[in-house]
Amino acid sequence: MCGIVGYIGKENATPILIDGLKKLEYRGYDSAGIAILNNGSIDLVKSKGRLSVLEEKLSGVNIGGTIGIGHTRWATHGEPNDVNSHPHMSRNGKFAVVHNGIIENYLQIKEFLIGKGYEFRSETDTEVVAHLIEYHYKGDLKEAVFKTLNEVEGAYALGVLSTDNPDMIVAAKKDSPLVVGLGKDENYIASDIPAILNYTRDILILEDKEVVLLTKDKAEIYNLLGEKQQRKVFHVDWDVSAAEKGGYEHFMIKEIFEEPASVKATLSPRIKDNEIVLDKFTITDEMIKNCEKIHIIACGTAYHAGVVGKYIIEKLARIPVETEVASEFRYRDPIINDKHLTIVLSQSGETIDTLMAMREAKRKGSRTLAIVNVVGSSIAREADDVLYTWAGPEIAVASTKAYNTQLSALYLVALSFGRRKGLLSDEEYNNYLNQLQQVPDMISKVLNEREDIQKFASEHFNARSVFYIGRGLDYALSMEGSLKLKEISYIHSEAYAGGELKHGTIALIEDGTLVICSLTQEQLFEKMIGNIREVKARGAVVMAIAYEKNAAEVAKIADSVITIPDADPTIAPIVAVTPMQLFAYYVSVMKGNDVDKPRNLAKSVTVE
Ligand code: G6P
């Protein structure tokens, strides 16, 4: 996803911008560029591809200047190429703009500006902002930016340079994140805090529809009515080194190995004297008793955690749950009222579809509970209650430890609600708590089995198409296993409910088709064995994920069995996802893919 960095101060801006953009690489991007104010004019260098390509271009030119803005672009409007990459310049060359988000009414504005004689170089929505500022500029940059922002619709984080204001960066945001970093005689803007952590830990978080006028010694924040806003400085106390690879070959495998610690960090502080204590929750027992329905909204991996959430909340708290992808939820006029609770799941806390869906739920009167990993993110700030997953920074685009911790948080919610409704006996409750606390050790055991998974991956990384089947919670789990494989191996794969396969999809099973089967749901064990027989009879190669106690029996029919410790079936998905993540990882490595930055994907999707 796009990234923004800006610098104003006394140092050469270029290396600071490049360094900041490198810290944002993990978000995914396809092109990059910088604009530097230098002796009354703007030097622009940009190019398609990785930052190393931009650095090569920069090595041939001599760009000085202590004020600049930089950008990594993840294409939305117009293909990834040099021209479409940011920054974009106004017609007269006086303004340079970087932008994250989407200007929704850009076509109307473009037509209007073309009518006024403006010519467009790129296919982007961003270019209209540069020209519109020029159109409104009558000698006052602040006024021109305000007029522009009052005309654009959609989402934006913006950074603007102007040759007439060589001592200022103007930045603004709405629905896309942007922060200001404060230094001594130098200041910064960034779409993500890690981009500037090498330089400062003092941050001002901009709210929606705010503009900041940034000089090297001042940051003035205004709302769009032109009223000055006060902002407390937020001091960042976490470390950039936590986001480094620490000896592993890829972030993804490092993050898979962090799962036991992440799950523990998410669970332990919330289980005190055998009772679940959920942070500063404001949801009362009365609200839980009267809750008619829960909506779980999320995207991607977080959505798959939400599918598991549906099963477990319905089972343990007996409240009907509907889990839906955020981009669908938002536009279907969902039936919601103030007796409903909306649970929003997001690793980044910035996914625009999820944020907007949450706002829609709020608008209709629902309480909102966010399960989020990034502290202070937009979703966390706007939800009524927040339960943080303490997974630590997740850098690999393919989400792993975030999923295990999202499930951990959902179990805490389901158990707490069930308990508070008086549905769980002491024995059941204690048993679940006990099982949950064993999850970190269980995942560690699975990690010790990684060589079996690696071997199986080395034999099957050339597969053309893979099916994941399971029943009940295993079906929910299969969805995540299948997504992981698609994301990083580029192998087509599908998740299917074991019992549904015979109603059509089994036609695709032929000699050698790889089928990954999960068998953690005891009451459905025999049924799943039946489904495995069906695919084996048609030539499938089967890898099964089964409990240690069932391994011998499953081995009679499957080609390979990966075992997990004998967990309670309700808890099993948090443990059983790990072999699936490892399988996807090893297949991707064997294929020589860019594991941490798979093609076409972005870590944090802040456009619709
Ligand atoms: C992107 C990522 C996925 C992620 C999804 C939701 O599509 O590539 O890995 O699951 O966004 O992200 P979130 O930060 O809201 O959990």
XYZ file of N, CA and C in Angstrom, residues 473-590:
354
model
N -15.504 -26.301 12.250
C -14.373 -25.378 12.439
C -13.231 -25.675 11.471
N -13.125 -26.937 11.052
C -12.065 -27.277 10.092
C -12.311 -26.643 8.721
N -13.569 -26.386 8.408
C -13.872 -25.695 7.146
C -13.391 -24.242 7.248
N -13.718 -23.611 8.395
C -13.261 -22.226 8.609
C -11.736 -22.160 8.519
N -11.095 -23.117 9.118
C -9.627 -23.191 9.118
C -9.082 -23.390 7.695
N -9.770 -24.243 6.937
C -9.338 -24.521 5.567
C -9.300 -23.249 4.722
N -10.260 -22.359 4.980
C -10.292 -21.097 4.211
C -8.984 -20.340 4.398
N -8.501 -20.311 5.630
C -7.268 -19.570 5.893
C -6.069 -20.302 5.293
N -6.058 -21.638 5.422
C -4.957 -22.413 4.839
C -4.861 -22.173 3.340
N -6.007 -22.168 2.693
C -6.057 -21.987 1.241
C -5.603 -20.578 0.847
N -6.049 -19.580 1.601
C -5.656 -18.196 1.301
C -4.136 -18.036 1.409
N -3.573 -18.628 2.464
C -2.107 -18.509 2.661
C -1.380 -19.046 1.428
N -1.815 -20.226 0.961
C -1.134 -20.836 -0.186
C -1.258 -19.947 -1.427
N -2.475 -19.477 -1.684
C -2.688 -18.605 -2.855
C -1.787 -17.378 -2.786
N -1.786 -16.729 -1.630
C -1.094 -15.446 -1.496
C 0.384 -15.530 -1.847
N 1.058 -16.569 -1.355
C 2.520 -16.544 -1.493
C 3.082 -17.581 -2.463
N 2.259 -18.593 -2.841
C 2.800 -19.599 -3.773
C 2.279 -19.371 -5.184
N 1.187 -18.584 -5.300
C 0.506 -18.317 -6.572
C -0.083 -19.604 -7.176
N -0.322 -20.597 -6.334
C -0.984 -21.820 -6.803
C -2.484 -21.647 -6.562
N -3.266 -22.007 -7.568
C -4.705 -21.908 -7.376
C -5.129 -22.889 -6.279
N -5.950 -22.420 -5.371
C -6.438 -23.348 -4.358
C -7.808 -22.905 -3.876
N -8.552 -23.888 -3.352
C -9.907 -23.596 -2.898
C -10.161 -24.309 -1.594
N -10.949 -23.671 -0.742
C -11.374 -24.333 0.489
C -12.808 -24.795 0.303
N -13.065 -26.004 0.709
C -14.414 -26.539 0.559
C -14.875 -27.228 1.819
N -16.160 -27.111 2.117
C -16.722 -27.887 3.222
C -16.696 -29.348 2.782
N -16.160 -30.216 3.626
C -15.973 -31.627 3.255
C -17.218 -32.261 2.669
N -18.371 -31.954 3.242
C -19.609 -32.591 2.800
C -20.172 -31.981 1.528
N -19.643 -30.830 1.113
C -20.185 -30.104 -0.042
C -19.450 -30.465 -1.334
N -18.272 -31.038 -1.170
C -17.422 -31.339 -2.324
C -18.148 -32.172 -3.380
N -18.896 -33.164 -2.890
C -19.561 -34.095 -3.808
C -20.670 -33.436 -4.613
N -21.050 -32.196 -4.248
C -22.129 -31.521 -4.980
C -21.605 -30.705 -6.149
N -20.458 -30.999 -6.617
C -19.968 -30.294 -7.802
C -18.464 -30.317 -7.957
N -17.781 -29.796 -6.936
C -16.340 -29.566 -7.069
C -15.527 -30.846 -7.201
N -16.078 -31.951 -6.738
C -15.328 -33.213 -6.819
C -15.009 -33.560 -8.280
N -15.746 -32.946 -9.218
C -15.465 -33.158 -10.642
C -14.042 -32.719 -10.988
N -13.455 -31.849 -10.180
C -12.108 -31.338 -10.465
C -11.002 -32.231 -9.912
N -11.375 -33.209 -9.103
C -10.348 -34.086 -8.514
C -9.954 -35.145 -9.541
N -8.660 -35.208 -9.811
C -8.173 -36.222 -10.757
C -6.856 -36.777 -10.230
N -6.269 -37.663 -10.983
C -5.019 -38.290 -10.558
C -3.996 -37.249 -10.122
N -3.537 -37.319 -8.891
C -2.467 -36.430 -8.443
C -2.916 -35.111 -7.849
N -4.226 -34.806 -7.870
C -4.669 -33.524 -7.278
C -4.369 -33.542 -5.779
N -3.780 -32.443 -5.313
C -3.417 -32.377 -3.893
C -4.614 -31.886 -3.071
N -4.950 -32.656 -2.016
C -6.064 -32.266 -1.140
C -5.547 -32.260 0.306
N -5.724 -31.118 0.974
C -5.275 -30.992 2.365
C -6.504 -31.079 3.267
N -6.498 -32.071 4.146
C -7.700 -32.371 4.934
C -7.431 -32.155 6.412
N -8.308 -31.409 7.086
C -8.162 -31.233 8.537
C -9.188 -32.103 9.246
N -8.713 -32.732 10.323
C -9.602 -33.646 11.064
C -9.537 -33.355 12.561
N -9.824 -32.109 12.915
C -9.743 -31.784 14.348
C -11.107 -31.845 15.029
N -12.160 -31.988 14.266
C -13.501 -31.970 14.862
C -13.961 -33.399 15.102
N -13.811 -33.849 16.339
C -14.024 -35.251 16.688
C -15.387 -35.779 16.239
N -16.440 -34.969 16.467
C -17.785 -35.475 16.161
C -17.979 -35.648 14.655
N -17.067 -35.091 13.865
C -17.187 -35.190 12.400
C -16.075 -36.054 11.807
N -15.333 -36.716 12.687
C -14.148 -37.463 12.252
C -14.499 -38.523 11.192
N -15.502 -39.357 11.514
C -15.853 -40.436 10.575
C -16.336 -39.875 9.244
N -17.088 -38.782 9.332
C -17.595 -38.150 8.098
C -16.420 -37.670 7.240
N -15.408 -37.096 7.903
C -14.248 -36.608 7.150
C -13.474 -37.771 6.533
N -13.363 -38.864 7.288
C -12.682 -40.040 6.726
C -13.416 -40.463 5.449
N -14.744 -40.389 5.491
C -15.545 -40.707 4.304
C -15.206 -39.768 3.154
N -15.053 -38.476 3.461
C -14.723 -37.501 2.406
C -13.324 -37.747 1.841
N -12.422 -38.170 2.714
C -11.066 -38.472 2.216
C -11.123 -39.676 1.276
N -11.923 -40.680 1.662
C -12.068 -41.850 0.770
C -12.586 -41.427 -0.602
N -13.535 -40.480 -0.601
C -14.117 -40.030 -1.885
C -13.036 -39.431 -2.799
N -12.159 -38.594 -2.214
C -11.144 -37.962 -3.086
C -10.024 -38.950 -3.427
N -9.697 -39.825 -2.477
C -8.649 -40.835 -2.761
C -9.099 -41.732 -3.922
N -10.390 -42.083 -3.910
C -10.913 -42.970 -4.957
C -10.769 -42.337 -6.336
N -10.621 -41.012 -6.374
C -10.486 -40.326 -7.673
C -9.050 -39.904 -7.940
N -8.128 -40.462 -7.161
C -6.703 -40.268 -7.462
C -6.005 -39.174 -6.682
N -6.704 -38.538 -5.711
C -6.090 -37.417 -4.989
C -4.912 -37.863 -4.133
N -3.964 -36.934 -3.946
C -2.881 -37.125 -2.970
C -3.309 -36.338 -1.728
N -3.333 -36.990 -0.575
C -3.907 -36.353 0.609
C -2.861 -36.093 1.689
N -2.799 -34.831 2.123
C -2.064 -34.519 3.347
C -3.111 -34.231 4.418
N -3.019 -34.947 5.534
C -4.020 -34.761 6.593
C -3.387 -34.070 7.790
N -4.201 -33.242 8.456
C -3.771 -32.636 9.724
C -4.665 -33.241 10.794
N -4.054 -34.014 11.710
C -4.855 -34.789 12.661
C -4.211 -34.779 14.034
N -5.011 -35.119 15.050
C -4.472 -35.234 16.405
C -3.496 -36.402 16.485
N -2.535 -36.274 17.404
C -1.573 -37.369 17.618
C -2.302 -38.687 17.858
N -3.362 -38.629 18.673
C -4.060 -39.867 19.040
C -4.725 -40.542 17.834
N -5.012 -39.775 16.781
C -5.670 -40.372 15.600
C -4.705 -40.642 14.449
N -3.423 -40.310 14.665
C -2.462 -40.347 13.554
C -2.413 -41.713 12.872
N -2.361 -42.787 13.672
C -2.207 -44.123 13.085
C -3.398 -44.455 12.186
N -4.589 -44.108 12.668
C -5.777 -44.430 11.879
C -5.820 -43.615 10.584
N -5.492 -42.331 10.692
C -5.544 -41.468 9.503
C -4.465 -41.897 8.499
N -3.326 -42.362 9.003
C -2.218 -42.762 8.119
C -2.610 -43.937 7.215
N -3.639 -44.686 7.609
C -4.066 -45.821 6.770
C -4.628 -45.334 5.443
N -5.109 -44.103 5.441
C -5.790 -43.636 4.225
C -5.096 -42.418 3.571
N -4.449 -41.565 4.410
C -3.810 -40.356 3.849
C -2.383 -40.674 3.392
N -1.861 -39.869 2.454
C -0.487 -40.089 1.981
C 0.526 -39.545 2.978
N 0.122 -38.494 3.702
C 1.023 -37.926 4.695
C 0.154 -37.378 5.839
N 0.625 -37.554 7.066
C -0.147 -37.040 8.207
C 0.737 -36.089 9.008
N 0.255 -34.882 9.185
C 0.940 -33.924 10.060
C 0.144 -33.909 11.359
N 0.822 -34.174 12.459
C 0.059 -34.263 13.708
C 0.139 -32.965 14.498
N -0.967 -32.742 15.226
C -0.970 -31.645 16.199
C -1.313 -32.267 17.557
N -0.923 -31.615 18.665
C -1.254 -32.177 19.983
C -2.774 -32.337 20.147
N -3.170 -33.240 21.035
C -4.598 -33.543 21.214
C -5.314 -32.400 21.940
N -5.735 -31.398 21.182
C -6.400 -30.223 21.783
C -7.898 -30.458 21.852
N -8.586 -29.611 22.627
C -10.046 -29.618 22.588
C -10.459 -29.138 21.188
N -11.421 -29.818 20.549
C -11.787 -29.430 19.178
C -12.201 -27.960 19.040
N -12.770 -27.374 20.095
C -13.201 -25.966 19.990
C -12.002 -25.034 19.881
N -10.904 -25.440 20.494
C -9.703 -24.600 20.533
C -8.778 -24.888 19.328
N -8.960 -26.056 18.725
C -7.997 -26.586 17.748
C -7.538 -25.628 16.630
N -8.434 -24.778 16.069
C -7.961 -23.968 14.933
C -6.735 -23.112 15.241
N -6.595 -22.629 16.491
C -5.431 -21.752 16.775
C -4.138 -22.530 16.582
N -4.193 -23.840 16.814
C -2.983 -24.663 16.699
C -2.857 -25.228 15.275
N -4.000 -25.639 14.724
C -3.959 -26.360 13.440
C -3.665 -25.449 12.254
N -3.761 -24.128 12.450
C -3.443 -23.242 11.331
C -1.933 -23.213 11.071
N -1.146 -23.445 12.116
C 0.307 -23.296 11.980
C 0.902 -24.243 10.917
N 0.542 -25.551 10.902
C 1.091 -26.382 9.820
C 0.687 -25.893 8.433
N -0.494 -25.307 8.332
C -0.924 -24.788 7.020
C -0.072 -23.588 6.609
N 0.211 -22.723 7.575
C 1.063 -21.560 7.280
C 2.457 -22.026 6.870
N 2.969 -23.036 7.603
C 4.311 -23.548 7.285
C 4.336 -24.167 5.896
N 3.277 -24.908 5.564
C 3.218 -25.540 4.239
C 3.269 -24.463 3.148
N 2.435 -23.430 3.294
C 2.417 -22.352 2.293
C 3.797 -21.700 2.216
N 4.406 -21.478 3.374
C 5.722 -20.834 3.415
C 6.757 -21.659 2.640
N 6.826 -22.960 2.945
C 7.866 -23.779 2.305
C 7.621 -23.923 0.799
N 6.345 -24.000 0.402
C 6.060 -24.071 -1.042
C 6.558 -22.792 -1.715
N 6.288 -21.662 -1.089
C 6.703 -20.384 -1.664
C 8.230 -20.297 -1.768
N 8.918 -20.753 -0.728
C 10.385 -20.731 -0.742
C 10.907 -21.617 -1.876
N 10.333 -22.834 -1.993
C 10.779 -23.773 -3.049
C 10.584 -23.166 -4.439
